[in-house]
Amino acid sequence: MNSVSKSLWPLLLGISLLFTTFGLLKAAPSAQQWQSLNHSLVEEHILPRYRMLQNSSARLAASTQALCLQPELRQLEQVQSDFHQTMDAWQAVQHIQFGPIETLMRNFSMQFWPDRKNLIGKQLSQLLQAQDPHTLSVGYLYKASIGVKGLPALERLLFSGTLADVENNSYRCQLSQTIAAYIAENSLATLTEWSDDYSHSIARAGSNESDYESHQEAAVDMMKSLVEPIEAIRDQKILRPLNDGGQVRPRRTESWRSQRSLRNIQLNIASLKDLYSGTTNSLDSLLREQGRAPQADNISILFNSIEAQLTTVQAPLVDRLSQAETVKQLLQISNALQQLDRELSTEMITLDIQLGFNSRDGD
């Protein structure tokens, strides 16, 4: 080896090591890493949330039935409280838009929103006017429009009337009872199918026992559940009521009748944060294993910042949206969500996750 070669050898070795290290940092996660992540997300994030939804909706169905048997103010307040608990549970799992929740369009049956053409109002009015006893069965709701059988329809019945409406209109109360029973039945079916079959399909990805060809393919649905809702929250729950700088539209906010629009967003962000970093094997830890610690830190900082900003917004939004300070705060949160969306989307590329078509486009 001549002197020139000897002098270049340390440099060439350094370059070689640099590229080797860079390649290791950029390598896609292994099948085992994806399998571990999927297992944690199913067992620690998804299933507990569906159990909460099933439990809370069962209580709502029972208290609504009790209200119709004994229409008292105390019982109406209990039903409204149980509604809030059920909506809390739904908002905490609303981002999971794959698997059994898609069966029979359960996701839209649970919550048809945004309702741009007031489909719920029109169809509920028709039912209340006709008062057909044949419509007071869960079986009927399976065939009925999505506008009259979910949480938004129940919200109208429970929060737009008075105790006198319950006392004097047995059909209205019985319809509420039927819708609550339908929600509980669908919640139980979704949990059962996740527990019995779908979780097994994810665990056995790549085998003949699964619909997924690989653990990475199963992880795509998980990652879509993290990334796609951020845009939906920003566009539908924040910017749409702000009306693009025009006159604000408070009644475009989600769940405005029960005055929980802001709470919904807070629950959504908390759930996405948990999906990102709250499980034993998480996306946050996976990014760090792949040499992306600074990027993981940035994402965590954004989640924490958005949560902190949301605590400064005063509720209910349906009343506060007309105030300039509230609009300013929501626009700042919107910008932070956009940045979070960009950060997460970039990391999907580094992990070789192809999100593909956004299932929420066109909503």
Short mmCIF file of C-alpha atoms in Angstrom, two decimals:
data_model
loop_
_atom_site.label_atom_id
_atom_site.label_comp_id
_atom_site.label_asym_id
_atom_site.label_seq_id
_atom_site.Cartn_x
_atom_site.Cartn_y
_atom_site.Cartn_z
CA MET A 1 0.00 0.00 0.00
CA ASN A 2 1.59 3.32 -1.04
CA SER A 3 1.76 6.40 1.16
CA VAL A 4 -1.18 8.06 -0.58
CA SER A 5 -3.37 5.03 0.01
CA LYS A 6 -2.23 4.89 3.63
CA SER A 7 -3.13 8.53 4.13
CA LEU A 8 -6.58 8.05 2.57
CA TRP A 9 -7.37 4.89 4.49
CA PRO A 10 -8.59 6.57 7.72
CA LEU A 11 -10.76 8.93 5.65
CA LEU A 12 -12.23 6.11 3.58
CA LEU A 13 -12.86 4.07 6.70
CA GLY A 14 -14.61 7.00 8.33
CA ILE A 15 -16.81 7.55 5.29
CA SER A 16 -17.63 3.86 5.18
CA LEU A 17 -18.59 3.84 8.85
CA LEU A 18 -20.66 6.98 8.36
CA PHE A 19 -22.67 5.45 5.54
CA THR A 20 -23.04 2.19 7.43
CA THR A 21 -24.35 4.02 10.48
CA PHE A 22 -26.64 6.19 8.34
CA GLY A 23 -28.00 3.09 6.69
CA LEU A 24 -28.72 1.48 10.03
CA LEU A 25 -30.51 4.57 11.26
CA LYS A 26 -32.64 4.72 8.14
CA ALA A 27 -33.45 1.00 7.99
CA ALA A 28 -37.13 0.20 8.21
CA PRO A 29 -38.30 -1.49 11.44
CA SER A 30 -38.26 -5.27 11.50
CA ALA A 31 -41.32 -7.49 11.38
CA GLN A 32 -40.81 -8.22 15.08
CA GLN A 33 -40.83 -4.51 15.91
CA TRP A 34 -44.06 -3.98 14.01
CA GLN A 35 -45.61 -7.05 15.65
CA SER A 36 -44.70 -5.78 19.12
CA LEU A 37 -46.08 -2.32 18.37
CA ASN A 38 -49.34 -3.72 16.98
CA HIS A 39 -49.79 -6.00 19.99
CA SER A 40 -49.35 -3.13 22.45
CA LEU A 41 -51.72 -0.85 20.57
CA VAL A 42 -54.44 -3.48 20.41
CA GLU A 43 -54.15 -4.71 24.01
CA GLU A 44 -53.36 -1.42 25.75
CA HIS A 45 -55.05 1.20 23.59
CA ILE A 46 -57.84 -0.12 21.36
CA LEU A 47 -59.50 -2.87 23.40
CA PRO A 48 -59.66 -0.87 26.67
CA ARG A 49 -61.36 1.98 24.81
CA TYR A 50 -63.96 -0.26 23.25
CA ARG A 51 -64.62 -1.77 26.68
CA MET A 52 -65.22 1.72 28.04
CA LEU A 53 -67.61 2.44 25.18
CA GLN A 54 -69.48 -0.81 25.75
CA ASN A 55 -69.78 -0.23 29.51
CA SER A 56 -70.87 3.39 29.25
CA SER A 57 -73.38 2.74 26.45
CA ALA A 58 -74.89 -0.13 28.44
CA ARG A 59 -75.41 2.24 31.39
CA LEU A 60 -76.94 4.81 29.05
CA ALA A 61 -79.38 2.25 27.66
CA ALA A 62 -80.41 1.21 31.18
CA SER A 63 -80.89 4.75 32.50
CA THR A 64 -82.86 5.78 29.41
CA GLN A 65 -85.18 2.84 29.95
CA ALA A 66 -85.58 3.87 33.60
CA LEU A 67 -86.40 7.43 32.53
CA CYS A 68 -89.27 6.26 30.35
CA LEU A 69 -90.65 4.17 33.21
CA GLN A 70 -90.33 6.99 35.73
CA PRO A 71 -89.91 10.42 34.09
CA GLU A 72 -88.35 12.57 36.80
CA LEU A 73 -85.86 15.42 36.64
CA ARG A 74 -83.30 13.44 38.61
CA GLN A 75 -83.55 10.55 36.17
CA LEU A 76 -83.31 12.88 33.15
CA GLU A 77 -80.13 14.36 34.61
CA GLN A 78 -78.77 10.83 35.09
CA VAL A 79 -79.46 10.02 31.44
CA GLN A 80 -77.73 13.21 30.34
CA SER A 81 -74.74 12.32 32.52
CA ASP A 82 -74.62 8.82 31.03
CA PHE A 83 -74.80 10.35 27.57
CA HIS A 84 -71.72 12.44 28.36
CA GLN A 85 -69.88 9.35 29.60
CA THR A 86 -70.76 7.48 26.42
CA MET A 87 -69.72 10.38 24.23
CA ASP A 88 -66.48 10.63 26.21
CA ALA A 89 -65.81 6.97 25.46
CA TRP A 90 -66.68 7.37 21.79
CA GLN A 91 -64.47 10.43 21.35
CA ALA A 92 -61.63 8.47 22.96
CA VAL A 93 -61.86 5.77 20.27
CA GLN A 94 -63.30 7.79 17.39
CA HIS A 95 -59.90 7.79 15.66
CA ILE A 96 -60.01 4.00 15.14
CA GLN A 97 -61.71 3.86 11.78
CA PHE A 98 -60.82 0.32 10.71
CA GLY A 99 -61.86 -3.17 11.69
CA PRO A 100 -65.28 -4.10 13.15
CA ILE A 101 -66.34 -0.46 13.50
CA GLU A 102 -66.65 -0.43 9.69
CA THR A 103 -69.04 -3.40 9.67
CA LEU A 104 -72.55 -2.29 8.71
CA MET A 105 -71.20 1.30 8.74
CA ARG A 106 -71.15 1.26 12.54
CA ASN A 107 -68.82 4.26 12.61
CA PHE A 108 -71.37 6.47 10.84
CA SER A 109 -74.26 4.88 12.72
CA MET A 110 -72.53 5.76 15.98
CA GLN A 111 -72.00 9.38 14.98
CA PHE A 112 -73.13 10.88 11.69
CA TRP A 113 -71.27 14.19 11.70
CA PRO A 114 -70.84 16.73 10.22
CA ASP A 115 -74.47 16.79 9.15
CA ARG A 116 -74.20 19.46 6.45
CA LYS A 117 -77.78 19.08 5.18
CA ASN A 118 -79.50 18.71 8.58
CA LEU A 119 -80.42 15.13 7.73
CA ILE A 120 -80.77 14.27 11.41
CA GLY A 121 -83.15 17.13 12.14
CA LYS A 122 -85.37 16.40 9.15
CA GLN A 123 -85.60 12.66 9.71
CA LEU A 124 -86.08 12.90 13.47
CA SER A 125 -88.90 15.37 12.92
CA GLN A 126 -90.58 12.90 10.57
CA LEU A 127 -90.38 10.13 13.17
CA LEU A 128 -91.64 12.35 15.99
CA GLN A 129 -94.53 13.55 13.86
CA ALA A 130 -95.58 10.10 12.64
CA GLN A 131 -95.10 8.35 16.01
CA ASP A 132 -95.23 4.96 14.35
CA PRO A 133 -94.84 2.25 17.02
CA HIS A 134 -93.06 0.02 14.49
CA THR A 135 -90.11 2.42 14.58
CA LEU A 136 -89.57 1.77 18.30
CA SER A 137 -87.41 -1.31 17.90
CA VAL A 138 -83.69 -1.84 17.54
CA GLY A 139 -84.45 -4.02 14.54
CA TYR A 140 -86.03 -1.06 12.78
CA LEU A 141 -82.96 1.10 13.39
CA TYR A 142 -80.72 -1.44 11.66
CA LYS A 143 -82.63 -0.63 8.47
CA ALA A 144 -83.14 3.07 9.15
CA SER A 145 -81.05 6.01 7.97
CA ILE A 146 -77.80 6.73 9.79
CA GLY A 147 -79.28 10.10 10.71
CA VAL A 148 -81.72 8.76 13.33
CA LYS A 149 -79.81 6.09 15.21
CA GLY A 150 -76.61 7.50 16.68
CA LEU A 151 -75.28 9.80 19.36
CA PRO A 152 -76.15 13.08 17.54
CA ALA A 153 -79.80 12.03 17.19
CA LEU A 154 -79.91 11.03 20.85
CA GLU A 155 -78.28 14.32 21.82
CA ARG A 156 -81.11 16.24 20.13
CA LEU A 157 -83.73 14.26 21.99
CA LEU A 158 -82.04 14.58 25.39
CA PHE A 159 -80.74 18.16 25.28
CA SER A 160 -83.22 20.03 23.06
CA GLY A 161 -86.31 19.39 25.14
CA THR A 162 -87.49 19.56 28.73
CA LEU A 163 -88.76 17.11 31.30
CA ALA A 164 -92.26 17.95 30.11
CA ASP A 165 -91.38 16.56 26.68
CA VAL A 166 -90.45 13.26 28.31
CA GLU A 167 -93.55 13.23 30.51
CA ASN A 168 -96.04 14.24 27.86
CA ASN A 169 -94.59 12.48 24.84
CA SER A 170 -94.02 8.82 25.53
CA TYR A 171 -92.98 8.25 21.92
CA ARG A 172 -90.10 10.73 22.23
CA CYS A 173 -88.80 8.98 25.34
CA GLN A 174 -89.26 5.53 23.85
CA LEU A 175 -87.40 6.61 20.70
CA SER A 176 -84.54 7.82 22.91
CA GLN A 177 -84.60 4.46 24.68
CA THR A 178 -84.48 2.61 21.35
CA ILE A 179 -81.57 4.66 20.02
CA ALA A 180 -79.63 4.16 23.26
CA ALA A 181 -80.24 0.40 23.06
CA TYR A 182 -79.04 0.38 19.44
CA ILE A 183 -75.85 2.24 20.40
CA ALA A 184 -75.21 -0.23 23.22
CA GLU A 185 -75.82 -3.21 20.97
CA ASN A 186 -73.41 -1.94 18.33
CA SER A 187 -70.79 -1.11 20.95
CA LEU A 188 -70.98 -4.65 22.32
CA ALA A 189 -70.79 -6.17 18.84
CA THR A 190 -67.74 -4.06 17.96
CA LEU A 191 -65.94 -5.04 21.18
CA THR A 192 -66.83 -8.72 20.75
CA GLU A 193 -65.58 -8.85 17.17
CA TRP A 194 -62.35 -7.10 18.13
CA SER A 195 -61.80 -9.45 21.06
CA ASP A 196 -62.73 -12.70 19.30
CA ASP A 197 -61.47 -12.32 15.75
CA TYR A 198 -59.89 -9.06 14.70
CA SER A 199 -57.19 -8.89 17.34
CA HIS A 200 -56.22 -12.44 16.39
CA SER A 201 -56.00 -11.45 12.73
CA ILE A 202 -53.60 -8.64 13.61
CA ALA A 203 -51.51 -10.88 15.87
CA ARG A 204 -51.27 -13.53 13.12
CA ALA A 205 -50.47 -11.11 10.29
CA GLY A 206 -48.59 -12.84 7.50
CA SER A 207 -50.25 -16.21 8.11
CA ASN A 208 -53.31 -17.88 6.61
CA GLU A 209 -55.22 -16.91 9.74
CA SER A 210 -55.00 -13.19 8.97
CA ASP A 211 -56.32 -10.76 6.42
CA TYR A 212 -53.02 -8.88 6.65
CA GLU A 213 -50.05 -10.00 4.56
CA SER A 214 -47.52 -8.70 7.07
CA HIS A 215 -47.18 -7.03 10.46
CA GLN A 216 -46.15 -3.85 8.67
CA GLU A 217 -49.37 -3.89 6.65
CA ALA A 218 -51.35 -4.20 9.88
CA ALA A 219 -49.37 -1.29 11.29
CA VAL A 220 -50.51 0.90 8.37
CA ASP A 221 -54.07 0.88 9.76
CA MET A 222 -52.70 1.80 13.19
CA MET A 223 -50.66 4.67 11.79
CA LYS A 224 -53.58 5.96 9.73
CA SER A 225 -55.54 6.09 12.99
CA LEU A 226 -52.87 8.41 14.36
CA VAL A 227 -52.23 10.69 11.39
CA GLU A 228 -55.55 11.07 9.57
CA PRO A 229 -57.66 12.29 12.53
CA ILE A 230 -55.39 15.30 13.04
CA GLU A 231 -56.53 16.78 9.75
CA ALA A 232 -60.15 15.92 10.52
CA ILE A 233 -60.00 17.63 13.92
CA ARG A 234 -58.41 20.70 12.39
CA ASP A 235 -60.67 20.99 9.35
CA GLN A 236 -64.02 19.87 10.74
CA LYS A 237 -63.97 20.61 14.46
CA ILE A 238 -62.02 23.89 14.40
CA LEU A 239 -61.81 25.57 10.99
CA ARG A 240 -65.28 24.72 9.69
CA PRO A 241 -67.07 26.57 12.52
CA LEU A 242 -64.65 29.50 12.05
CA ASN A 243 -65.90 29.70 8.45
CA ASP A 244 -62.60 30.69 6.78
CA GLY A 245 -62.47 34.17 8.25
CA GLY A 246 -66.14 34.92 7.55
CA GLN A 247 -68.93 35.11 10.09
CA VAL A 248 -68.41 32.34 12.61
CA ARG A 249 -70.89 29.46 12.66
CA PRO A 250 -71.14 28.25 16.27
CA ARG A 251 -73.69 25.58 15.41
CA ARG A 252 -71.18 23.93 13.15
CA THR A 253 -69.25 22.86 16.22
CA GLU A 254 -69.54 19.22 17.19
CA SER A 255 -72.02 18.33 19.96
CA TRP A 256 -72.97 21.96 20.54
CA ARG A 257 -76.37 21.12 22.02
CA SER A 258 -74.73 19.29 24.92
CA GLN A 259 -72.05 22.02 25.10
CA ARG A 260 -69.14 19.62 24.78
CA SER A 261 -67.45 20.70 21.52
CA LEU A 262 -64.20 21.67 23.24
CA ARG A 263 -64.21 18.57 25.43
CA ASN A 264 -64.48 16.39 22.33
CA ILE A 265 -61.34 17.95 20.87
CA GLN A 266 -59.48 17.60 24.16
CA LEU A 267 -60.37 13.90 24.32
CA ASN A 268 -59.36 13.40 20.70
CA ILE A 269 -55.91 14.90 21.25
CA ALA A 270 -55.38 13.00 24.51
CA SER A 271 -56.27 9.75 22.74
CA LEU A 272 -53.95 10.42 19.80
CA LYS A 273 -51.16 11.27 22.22
CA ASP A 274 -51.75 7.96 23.98
CA LEU A 275 -51.72 6.15 20.64
CA TYR A 276 -48.38 7.81 19.90
CA SER A 277 -46.56 7.29 23.19
CA GLY A 278 -48.80 5.77 25.86
CA THR A 279 -48.26 2.04 25.36
CA THR A 280 -45.44 -0.32 26.32
CA ASN A 281 -44.30 -0.54 22.71
CA SER A 282 -45.18 2.77 21.08
CA LEU A 283 -44.46 4.75 17.96
CA ASP A 284 -42.45 7.13 20.12
CA SER A 285 -40.17 4.32 21.32
CA LEU A 286 -39.96 2.86 17.81
CA LEU A 287 -38.77 6.18 16.40
CA ARG A 288 -36.09 6.36 19.07
CA GLU A 289 -34.97 2.83 18.25
CA GLN A 290 -34.62 3.94 14.65
CA GLY A 291 -32.38 6.87 15.60
CA ARG A 292 -35.14 9.50 15.36
CA ALA A 293 -35.06 10.73 18.97
CA PRO A 294 -35.03 14.47 18.06
CA GLN A 295 -38.05 13.99 15.83
CA ALA A 296 -39.83 11.95 18.51
CA ASP A 297 -39.14 14.74 20.99
CA ASN A 298 -40.61 17.32 18.61
CA ILE A 299 -43.80 15.31 18.21
CA SER A 300 -44.18 14.90 21.99
CA ILE A 301 -43.60 18.62 22.48
CA LEU A 302 -46.30 19.42 19.92
CA PHE A 303 -48.81 17.11 21.61
CA ASN A 304 -48.09 18.68 24.99
CA SER A 305 -48.31 22.18 23.56
CA ILE A 306 -51.66 21.53 21.88
CA GLU A 307 -53.07 20.05 25.08
CA ALA A 308 -51.86 23.08 27.04
CA GLN A 309 -53.35 25.50 24.50
CA LEU A 310 -56.71 23.73 24.66
CA THR A 311 -56.89 24.27 28.42
CA THR A 312 -56.78 28.04 27.86
CA VAL A 313 -59.87 28.05 25.62
CA GLN A 314 -63.09 28.79 27.47
CA ALA A 315 -66.16 26.62 26.97
CA PRO A 316 -68.76 26.21 25.67
CA LEU A 317 -67.54 26.98 22.16
CA VAL A 318 -71.09 27.56 20.94
CA ASP A 319 -71.14 30.68 23.13
CA ARG A 320 -67.45 31.67 23.03
CA LEU A 321 -66.85 31.35 19.31
CA SER A 322 -68.02 34.91 18.68
CA GLN A 323 -65.17 36.28 20.82
CA ALA A 324 -62.03 37.40 19.00
CA GLU A 325 -59.74 35.89 21.63
CA THR A 326 -61.33 32.46 21.23
CA VAL A 327 -60.96 32.64 17.46
CA LYS A 328 -57.29 33.60 17.85
CA GLN A 329 -56.67 30.70 20.23
CA LEU A 330 -58.35 28.20 17.92
CA LEU A 331 -56.36 29.42 14.92
CA GLN A 332 -53.14 28.95 16.89
CA ILE A 333 -54.22 25.41 17.77
CA SER A 334 -55.06 24.81 14.12
CA ASN A 335 -51.54 25.85 13.12
CA ALA A 336 -50.03 23.55 15.74
CA LEU A 337 -52.15 20.66 14.46
CA GLN A 338 -50.94 21.33 10.94
CA GLN A 339 -47.35 21.20 12.14
CA LEU A 340 -48.03 17.98 14.04
CA ASP A 341 -49.57 16.49 10.91
CA ARG A 342 -46.44 17.37 8.91
CA GLU A 343 -44.09 15.94 11.54
CA LEU A 344 -45.95 12.65 11.79
CA SER A 345 -46.35 12.32 8.02
CA THR A 346 -42.61 12.79 7.60
CA GLU A 347 -41.89 10.05 10.11
CA MET A 348 -44.23 7.69 8.28
CA ILE A 349 -41.94 8.03 5.26
CA THR A 350 -38.84 7.27 7.32
CA LEU A 351 -40.56 4.14 8.68
CA ASP A 352 -41.58 3.04 5.17
CA ILE A 353 -45.27 3.34 6.00
CA GLN A 354 -47.40 4.26 2.98
CA LEU A 355 -50.60 5.79 4.28
CA GLY A 356 -52.12 6.06 0.83
CA PHE A 357 -55.64 7.36 0.34
CA ASN A 358 -57.05 9.38 3.21
CA SER A 359 -60.30 7.62 4.15
CA ARG A 360 -61.62 10.90 5.58
CA ASP A 361 -61.23 12.88 2.36
CA GLY A 362 -64.56 14.18 1.15
CA ASP A 363 -66.20 14.13 4.60
#
